[in-house]
mmCIF file of N, CA and C in Angstrom:
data_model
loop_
_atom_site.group_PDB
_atom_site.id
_atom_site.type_symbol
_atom_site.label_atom_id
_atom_site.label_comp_id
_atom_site.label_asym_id
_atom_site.label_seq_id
_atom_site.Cartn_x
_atom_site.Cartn_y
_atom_site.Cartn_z
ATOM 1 N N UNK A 18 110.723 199.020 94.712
ATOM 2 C CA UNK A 18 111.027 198.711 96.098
ATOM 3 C C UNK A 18 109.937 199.317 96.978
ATOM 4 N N UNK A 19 109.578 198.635 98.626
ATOM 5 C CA UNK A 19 108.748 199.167 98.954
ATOM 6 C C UNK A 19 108.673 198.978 100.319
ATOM 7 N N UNK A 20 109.282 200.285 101.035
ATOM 8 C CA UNK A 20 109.754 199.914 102.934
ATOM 9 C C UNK A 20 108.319 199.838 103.222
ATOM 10 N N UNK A 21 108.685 199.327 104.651
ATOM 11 C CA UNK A 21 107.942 199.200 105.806
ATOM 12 C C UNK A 21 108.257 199.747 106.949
ATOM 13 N N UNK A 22 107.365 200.964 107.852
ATOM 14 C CA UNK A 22 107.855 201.073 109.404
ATOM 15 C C UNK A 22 106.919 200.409 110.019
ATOM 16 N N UNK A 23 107.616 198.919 110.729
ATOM 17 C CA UNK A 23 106.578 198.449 111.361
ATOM 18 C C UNK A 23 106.015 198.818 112.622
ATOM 19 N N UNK A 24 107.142 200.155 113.375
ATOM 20 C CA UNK A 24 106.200 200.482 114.477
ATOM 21 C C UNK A 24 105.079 201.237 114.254
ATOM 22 N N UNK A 25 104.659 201.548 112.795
ATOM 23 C CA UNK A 25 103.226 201.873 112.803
ATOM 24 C C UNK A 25 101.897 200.760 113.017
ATOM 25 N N UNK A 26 102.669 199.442 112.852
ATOM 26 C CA UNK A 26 101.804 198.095 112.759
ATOM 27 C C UNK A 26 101.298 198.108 114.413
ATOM 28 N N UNK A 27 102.424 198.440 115.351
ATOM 29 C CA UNK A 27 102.481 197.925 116.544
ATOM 30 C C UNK A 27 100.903 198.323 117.156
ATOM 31 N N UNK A 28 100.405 197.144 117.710
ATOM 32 C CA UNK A 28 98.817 197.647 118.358
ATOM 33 C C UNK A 28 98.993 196.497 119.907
ATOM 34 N N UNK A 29 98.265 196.524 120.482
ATOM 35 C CA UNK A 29 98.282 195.687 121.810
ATOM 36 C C UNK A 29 96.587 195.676 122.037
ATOM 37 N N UNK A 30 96.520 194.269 122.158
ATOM 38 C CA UNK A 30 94.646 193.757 122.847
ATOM 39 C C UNK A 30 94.778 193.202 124.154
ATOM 40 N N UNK A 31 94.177 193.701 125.377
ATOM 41 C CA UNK A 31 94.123 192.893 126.851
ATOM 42 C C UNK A 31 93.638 191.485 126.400
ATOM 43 N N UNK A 32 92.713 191.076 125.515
ATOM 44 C CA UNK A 32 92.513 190.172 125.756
ATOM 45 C C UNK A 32 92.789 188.925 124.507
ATOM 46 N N UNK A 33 93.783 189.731 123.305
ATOM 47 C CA UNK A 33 93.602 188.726 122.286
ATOM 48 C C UNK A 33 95.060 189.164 121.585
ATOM 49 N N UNK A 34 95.888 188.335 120.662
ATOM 50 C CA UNK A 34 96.745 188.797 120.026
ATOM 51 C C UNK A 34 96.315 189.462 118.807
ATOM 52 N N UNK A 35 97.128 190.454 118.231
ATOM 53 C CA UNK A 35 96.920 191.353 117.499
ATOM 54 C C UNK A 35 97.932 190.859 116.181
ATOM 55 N N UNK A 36 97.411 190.151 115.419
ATOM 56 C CA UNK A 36 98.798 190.114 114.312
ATOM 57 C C UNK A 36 97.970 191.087 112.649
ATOM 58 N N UNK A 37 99.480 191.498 112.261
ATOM 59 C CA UNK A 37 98.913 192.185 111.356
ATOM 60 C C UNK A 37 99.917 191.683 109.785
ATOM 61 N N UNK A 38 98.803 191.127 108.629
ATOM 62 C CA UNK A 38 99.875 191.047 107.816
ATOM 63 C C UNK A 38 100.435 191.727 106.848
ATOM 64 N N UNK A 39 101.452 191.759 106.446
ATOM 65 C CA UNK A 39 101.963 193.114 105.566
ATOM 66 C C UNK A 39 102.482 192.988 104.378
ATOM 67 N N UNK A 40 102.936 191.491 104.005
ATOM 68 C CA UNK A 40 103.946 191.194 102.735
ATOM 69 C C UNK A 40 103.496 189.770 102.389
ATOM 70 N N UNK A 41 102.850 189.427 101.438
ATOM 71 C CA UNK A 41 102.599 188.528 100.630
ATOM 72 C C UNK A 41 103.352 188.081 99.550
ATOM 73 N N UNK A 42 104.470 186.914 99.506
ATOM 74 C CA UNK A 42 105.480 186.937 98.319
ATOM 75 C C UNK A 42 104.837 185.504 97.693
ATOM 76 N N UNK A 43 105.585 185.156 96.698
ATOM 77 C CA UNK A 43 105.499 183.400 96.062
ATOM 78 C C UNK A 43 106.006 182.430 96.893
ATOM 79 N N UNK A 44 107.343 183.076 98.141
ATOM 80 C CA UNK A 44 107.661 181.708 98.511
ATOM 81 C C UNK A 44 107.402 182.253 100.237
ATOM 82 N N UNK A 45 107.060 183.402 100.528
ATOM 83 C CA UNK A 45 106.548 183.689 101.520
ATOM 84 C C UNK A 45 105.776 184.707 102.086
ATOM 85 N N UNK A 46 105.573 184.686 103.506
ATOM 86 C CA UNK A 46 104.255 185.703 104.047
ATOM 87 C C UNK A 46 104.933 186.394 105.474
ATOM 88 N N UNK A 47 104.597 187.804 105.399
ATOM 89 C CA UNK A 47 105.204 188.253 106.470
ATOM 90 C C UNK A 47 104.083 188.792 107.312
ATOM 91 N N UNK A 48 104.495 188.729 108.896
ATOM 92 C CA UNK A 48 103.300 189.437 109.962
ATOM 93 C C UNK A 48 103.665 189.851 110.853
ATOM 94 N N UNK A 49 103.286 190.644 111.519
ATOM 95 C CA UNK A 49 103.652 191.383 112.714
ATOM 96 C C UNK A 49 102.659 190.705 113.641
ATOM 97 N N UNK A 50 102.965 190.444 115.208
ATOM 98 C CA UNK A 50 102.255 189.597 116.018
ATOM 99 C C UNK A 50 102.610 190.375 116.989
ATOM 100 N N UNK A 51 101.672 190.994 117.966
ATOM 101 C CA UNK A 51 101.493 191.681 119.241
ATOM 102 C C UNK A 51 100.960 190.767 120.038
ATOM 103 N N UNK A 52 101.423 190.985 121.549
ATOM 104 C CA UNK A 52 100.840 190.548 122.379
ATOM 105 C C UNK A 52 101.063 190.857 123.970
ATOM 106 N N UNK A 53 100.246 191.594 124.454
ATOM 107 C CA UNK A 53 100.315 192.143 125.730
ATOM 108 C C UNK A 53 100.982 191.358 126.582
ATOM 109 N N UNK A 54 101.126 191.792 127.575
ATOM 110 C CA UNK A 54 101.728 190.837 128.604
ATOM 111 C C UNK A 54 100.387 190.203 129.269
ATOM 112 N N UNK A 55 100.858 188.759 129.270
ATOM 113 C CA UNK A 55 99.911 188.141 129.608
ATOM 114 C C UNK A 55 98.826 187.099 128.921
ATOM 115 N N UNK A 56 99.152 188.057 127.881
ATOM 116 C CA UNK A 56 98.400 187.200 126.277
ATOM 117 C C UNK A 56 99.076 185.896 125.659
ATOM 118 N N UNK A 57 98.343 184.918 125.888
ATOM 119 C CA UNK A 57 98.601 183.844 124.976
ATOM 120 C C UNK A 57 98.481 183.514 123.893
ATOM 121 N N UNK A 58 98.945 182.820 122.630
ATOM 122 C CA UNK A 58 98.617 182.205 122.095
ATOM 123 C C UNK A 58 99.064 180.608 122.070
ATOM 124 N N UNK A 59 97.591 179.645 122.627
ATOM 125 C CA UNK A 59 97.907 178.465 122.803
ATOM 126 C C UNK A 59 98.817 177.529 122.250
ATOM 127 N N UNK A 60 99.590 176.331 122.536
ATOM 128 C CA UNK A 60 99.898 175.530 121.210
ATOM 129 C C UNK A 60 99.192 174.505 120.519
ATOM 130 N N UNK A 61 99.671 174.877 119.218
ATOM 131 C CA UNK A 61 98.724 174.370 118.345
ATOM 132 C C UNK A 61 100.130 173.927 116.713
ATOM 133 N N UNK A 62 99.429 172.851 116.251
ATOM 134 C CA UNK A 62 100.086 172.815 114.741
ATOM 135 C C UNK A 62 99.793 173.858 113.417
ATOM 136 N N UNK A 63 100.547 173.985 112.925
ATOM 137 C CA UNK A 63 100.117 174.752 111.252
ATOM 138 C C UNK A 63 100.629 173.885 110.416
ATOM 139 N N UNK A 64 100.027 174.134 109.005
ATOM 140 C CA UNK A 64 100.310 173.597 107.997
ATOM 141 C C UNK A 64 101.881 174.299 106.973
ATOM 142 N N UNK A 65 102.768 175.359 107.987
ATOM 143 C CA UNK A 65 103.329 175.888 107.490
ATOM 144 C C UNK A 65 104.692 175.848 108.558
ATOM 145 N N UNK A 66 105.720 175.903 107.649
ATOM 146 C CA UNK A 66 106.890 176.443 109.096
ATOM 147 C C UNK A 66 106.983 177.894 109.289
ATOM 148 N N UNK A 67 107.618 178.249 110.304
ATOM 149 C CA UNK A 67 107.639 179.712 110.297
ATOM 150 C C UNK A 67 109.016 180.320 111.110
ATOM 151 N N UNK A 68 109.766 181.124 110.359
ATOM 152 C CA UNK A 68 110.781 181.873 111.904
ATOM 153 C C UNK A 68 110.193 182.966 112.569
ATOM 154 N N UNK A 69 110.303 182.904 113.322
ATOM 155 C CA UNK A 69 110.009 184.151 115.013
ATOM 156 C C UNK A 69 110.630 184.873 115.231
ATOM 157 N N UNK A 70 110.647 185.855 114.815
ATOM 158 C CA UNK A 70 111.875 186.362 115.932
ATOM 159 C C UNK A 70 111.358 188.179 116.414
ATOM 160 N N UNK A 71 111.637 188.143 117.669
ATOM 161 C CA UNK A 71 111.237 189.239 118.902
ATOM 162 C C UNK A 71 112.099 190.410 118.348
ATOM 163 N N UNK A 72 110.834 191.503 118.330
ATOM 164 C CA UNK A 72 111.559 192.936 117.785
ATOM 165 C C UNK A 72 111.522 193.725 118.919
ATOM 166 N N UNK A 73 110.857 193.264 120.094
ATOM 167 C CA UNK A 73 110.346 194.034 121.282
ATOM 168 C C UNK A 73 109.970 192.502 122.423
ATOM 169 N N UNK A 74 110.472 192.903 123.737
ATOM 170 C CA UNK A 74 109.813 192.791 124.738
ATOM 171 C C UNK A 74 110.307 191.390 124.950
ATOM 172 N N UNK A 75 109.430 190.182 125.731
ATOM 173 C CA UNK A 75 109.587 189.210 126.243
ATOM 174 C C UNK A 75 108.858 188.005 126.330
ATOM 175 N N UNK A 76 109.118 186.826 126.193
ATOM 176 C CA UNK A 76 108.277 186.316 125.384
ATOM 177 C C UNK A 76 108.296 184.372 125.791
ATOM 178 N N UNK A 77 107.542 183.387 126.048
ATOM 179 C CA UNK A 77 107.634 182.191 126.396
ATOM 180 C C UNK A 77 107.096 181.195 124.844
ATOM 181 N N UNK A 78 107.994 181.024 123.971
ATOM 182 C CA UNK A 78 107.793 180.159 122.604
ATOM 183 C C UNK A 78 107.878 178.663 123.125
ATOM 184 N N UNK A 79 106.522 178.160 122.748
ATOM 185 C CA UNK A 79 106.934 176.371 122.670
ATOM 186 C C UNK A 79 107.199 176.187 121.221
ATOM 187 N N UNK A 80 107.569 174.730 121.214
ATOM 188 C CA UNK A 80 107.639 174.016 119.753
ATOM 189 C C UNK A 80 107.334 172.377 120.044
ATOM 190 N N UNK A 81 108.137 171.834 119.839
ATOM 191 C CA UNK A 81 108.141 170.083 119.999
ATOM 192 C C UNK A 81 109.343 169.833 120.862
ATOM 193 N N UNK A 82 110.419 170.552 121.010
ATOM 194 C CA UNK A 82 110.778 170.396 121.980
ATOM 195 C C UNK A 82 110.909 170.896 123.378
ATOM 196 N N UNK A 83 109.773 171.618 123.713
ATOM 197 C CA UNK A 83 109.669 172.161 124.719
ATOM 198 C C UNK A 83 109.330 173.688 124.942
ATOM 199 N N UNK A 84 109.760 174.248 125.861
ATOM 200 C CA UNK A 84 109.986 176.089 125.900
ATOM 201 C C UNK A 84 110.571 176.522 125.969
ATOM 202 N N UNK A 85 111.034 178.096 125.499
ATOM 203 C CA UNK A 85 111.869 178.279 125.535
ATOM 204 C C UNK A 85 111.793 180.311 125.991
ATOM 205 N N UNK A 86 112.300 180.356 126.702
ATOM 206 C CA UNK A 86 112.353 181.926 126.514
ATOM 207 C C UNK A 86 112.845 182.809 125.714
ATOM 208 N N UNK A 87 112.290 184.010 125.197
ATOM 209 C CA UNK A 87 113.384 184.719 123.654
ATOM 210 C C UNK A 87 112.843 186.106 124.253
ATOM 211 N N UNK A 88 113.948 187.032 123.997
ATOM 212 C CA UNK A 88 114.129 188.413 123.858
ATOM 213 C C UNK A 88 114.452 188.823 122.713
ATOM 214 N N UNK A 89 114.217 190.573 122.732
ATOM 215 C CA UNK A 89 114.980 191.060 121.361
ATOM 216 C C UNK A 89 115.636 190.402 120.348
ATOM 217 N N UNK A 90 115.714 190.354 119.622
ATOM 218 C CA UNK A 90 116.572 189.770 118.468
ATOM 219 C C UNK A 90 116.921 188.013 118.408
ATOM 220 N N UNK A 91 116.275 187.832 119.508
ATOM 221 C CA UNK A 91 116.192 186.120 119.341
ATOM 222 C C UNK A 91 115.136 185.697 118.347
ATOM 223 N N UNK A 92 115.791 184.631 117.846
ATOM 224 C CA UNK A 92 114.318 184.090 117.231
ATOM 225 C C UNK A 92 114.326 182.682 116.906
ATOM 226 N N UNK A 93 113.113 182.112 116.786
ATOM 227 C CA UNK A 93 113.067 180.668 116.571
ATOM 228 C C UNK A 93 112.958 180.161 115.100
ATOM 229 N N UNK A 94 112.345 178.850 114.914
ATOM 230 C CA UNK A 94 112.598 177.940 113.634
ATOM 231 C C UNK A 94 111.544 177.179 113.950
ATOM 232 N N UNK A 95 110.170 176.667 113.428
ATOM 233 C CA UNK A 95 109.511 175.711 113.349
ATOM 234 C C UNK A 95 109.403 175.632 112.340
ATOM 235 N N UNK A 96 109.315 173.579 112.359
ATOM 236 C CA UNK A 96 108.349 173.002 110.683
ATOM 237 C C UNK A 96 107.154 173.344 111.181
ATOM 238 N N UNK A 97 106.735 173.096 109.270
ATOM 239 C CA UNK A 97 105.663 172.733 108.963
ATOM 240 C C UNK A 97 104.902 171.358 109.914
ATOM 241 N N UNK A 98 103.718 171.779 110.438
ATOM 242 C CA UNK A 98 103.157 170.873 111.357
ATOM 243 C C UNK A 98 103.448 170.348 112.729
ATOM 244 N N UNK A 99 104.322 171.446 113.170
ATOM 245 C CA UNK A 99 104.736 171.215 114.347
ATOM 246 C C UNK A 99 104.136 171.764 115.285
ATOM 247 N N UNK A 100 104.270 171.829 116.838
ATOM 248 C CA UNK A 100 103.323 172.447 117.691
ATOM 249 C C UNK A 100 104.338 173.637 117.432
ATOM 250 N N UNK A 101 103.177 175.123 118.168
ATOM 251 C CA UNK A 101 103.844 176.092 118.050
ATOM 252 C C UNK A 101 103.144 177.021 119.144
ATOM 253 N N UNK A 102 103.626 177.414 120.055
ATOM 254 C CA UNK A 102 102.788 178.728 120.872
ATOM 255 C C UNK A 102 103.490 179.638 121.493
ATOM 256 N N UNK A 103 102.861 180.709 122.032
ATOM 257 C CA UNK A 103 103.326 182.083 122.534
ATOM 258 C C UNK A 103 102.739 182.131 123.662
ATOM 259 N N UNK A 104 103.498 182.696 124.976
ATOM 260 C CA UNK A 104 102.965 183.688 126.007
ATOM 261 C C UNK A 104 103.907 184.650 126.334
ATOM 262 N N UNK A 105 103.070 185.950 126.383
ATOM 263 C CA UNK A 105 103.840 187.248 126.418
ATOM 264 C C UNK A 105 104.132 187.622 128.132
ATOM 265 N N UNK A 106 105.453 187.416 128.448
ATOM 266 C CA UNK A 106 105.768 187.751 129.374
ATOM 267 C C UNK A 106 106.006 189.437 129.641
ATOM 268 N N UNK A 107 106.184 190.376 128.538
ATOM 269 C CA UNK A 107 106.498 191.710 128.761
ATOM 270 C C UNK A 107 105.466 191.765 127.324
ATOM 271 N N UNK A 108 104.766 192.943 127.422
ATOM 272 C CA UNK A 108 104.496 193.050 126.027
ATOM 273 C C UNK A 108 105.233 192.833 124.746
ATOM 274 N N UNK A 109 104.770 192.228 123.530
ATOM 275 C CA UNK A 109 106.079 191.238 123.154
ATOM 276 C C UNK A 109 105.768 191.973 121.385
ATOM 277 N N UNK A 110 106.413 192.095 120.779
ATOM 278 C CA UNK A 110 105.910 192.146 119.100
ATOM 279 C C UNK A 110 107.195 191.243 118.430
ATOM 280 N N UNK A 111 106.386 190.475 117.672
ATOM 281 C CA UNK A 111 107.485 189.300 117.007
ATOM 282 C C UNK A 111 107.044 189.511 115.719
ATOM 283 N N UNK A 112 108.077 188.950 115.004
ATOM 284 C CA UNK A 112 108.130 189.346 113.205
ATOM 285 C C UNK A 112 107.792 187.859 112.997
ATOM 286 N N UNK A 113 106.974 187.534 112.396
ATOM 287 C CA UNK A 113 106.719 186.215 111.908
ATOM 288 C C UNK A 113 106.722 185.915 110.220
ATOM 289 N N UNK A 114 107.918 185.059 109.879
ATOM 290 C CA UNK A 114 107.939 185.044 108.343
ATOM 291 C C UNK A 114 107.604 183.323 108.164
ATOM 292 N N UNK A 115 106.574 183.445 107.410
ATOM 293 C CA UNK A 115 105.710 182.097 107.100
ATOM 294 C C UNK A 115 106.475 181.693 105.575
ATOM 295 N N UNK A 116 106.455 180.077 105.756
ATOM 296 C CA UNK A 116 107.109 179.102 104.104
ATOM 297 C C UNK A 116 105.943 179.060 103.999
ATOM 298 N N UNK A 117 105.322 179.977 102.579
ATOM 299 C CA UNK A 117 104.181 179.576 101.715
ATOM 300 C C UNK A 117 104.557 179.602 100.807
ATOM 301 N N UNK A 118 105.311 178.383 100.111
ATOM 302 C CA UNK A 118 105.825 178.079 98.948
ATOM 303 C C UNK A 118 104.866 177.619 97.816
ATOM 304 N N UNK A 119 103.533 176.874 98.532
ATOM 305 C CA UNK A 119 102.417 176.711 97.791
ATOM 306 C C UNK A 119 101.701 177.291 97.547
ATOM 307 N N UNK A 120 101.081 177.742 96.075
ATOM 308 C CA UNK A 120 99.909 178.413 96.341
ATOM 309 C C UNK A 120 99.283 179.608 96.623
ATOM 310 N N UNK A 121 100.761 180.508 97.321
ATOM 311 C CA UNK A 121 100.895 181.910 97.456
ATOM 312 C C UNK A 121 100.752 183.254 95.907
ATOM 313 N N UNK A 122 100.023 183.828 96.068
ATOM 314 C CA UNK A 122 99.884 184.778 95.439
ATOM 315 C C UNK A 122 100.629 185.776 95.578
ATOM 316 N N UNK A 123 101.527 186.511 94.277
ATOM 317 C CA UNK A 123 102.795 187.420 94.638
ATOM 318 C C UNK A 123 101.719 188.704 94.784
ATOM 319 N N UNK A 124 102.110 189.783 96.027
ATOM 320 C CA UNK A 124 101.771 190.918 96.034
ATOM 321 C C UNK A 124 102.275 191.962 94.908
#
């Protein structure tokens, strides 16, 4: 077995998001994603789905259907290939667990 404290992950960039990854499995990938207030990350598609969900702070998630606001312990659901973006309304850290069912290498 093998914990994690992810508030040692926690970092903040004025001008860029900070994600950090930590867990590499066969059917998935885990990351920690910082982002100042103010910091975007545009929307854009991946080749992967992913859930979101806010361990800290405040936060503006698109998808395909629109935006949505999430706090603490909220979290979202995108497919694979869907639009996906972030803007950090409060400094924000979200847990991001990626479907890499393909191709993934077990840590």
């Amino acid at each position: 077995m093998k914990t994690y404290d992810l508030n040692e992950k926690i970092e903040y960039s004025d001008e860029k998001p900070i994600k950090k990854h930590f867990l590499n499995s066969k059917g998935f990938h885990t990351a920690l994603i910082c982002l100042k207030k103010g910091v975007e990350i545009p929307p854009h598609e991946e080749d992967y789905a992913v859930f979101l969900m806010v361990l800290e702070g405040k936060g503006v998630f698109t998808d395909i259907n629109g935006k949505s606001t999430l706090t603490k312990n909220h979290g979202i659901y995108i497919k694979k290939d869907e639009t996906r973006g972030i803007k950090a309304e409060e400094d924000l850290v979200v847990l991001g667990i990626q479907d890499r069912a393909k191709g993934v290498k077990n840590e």
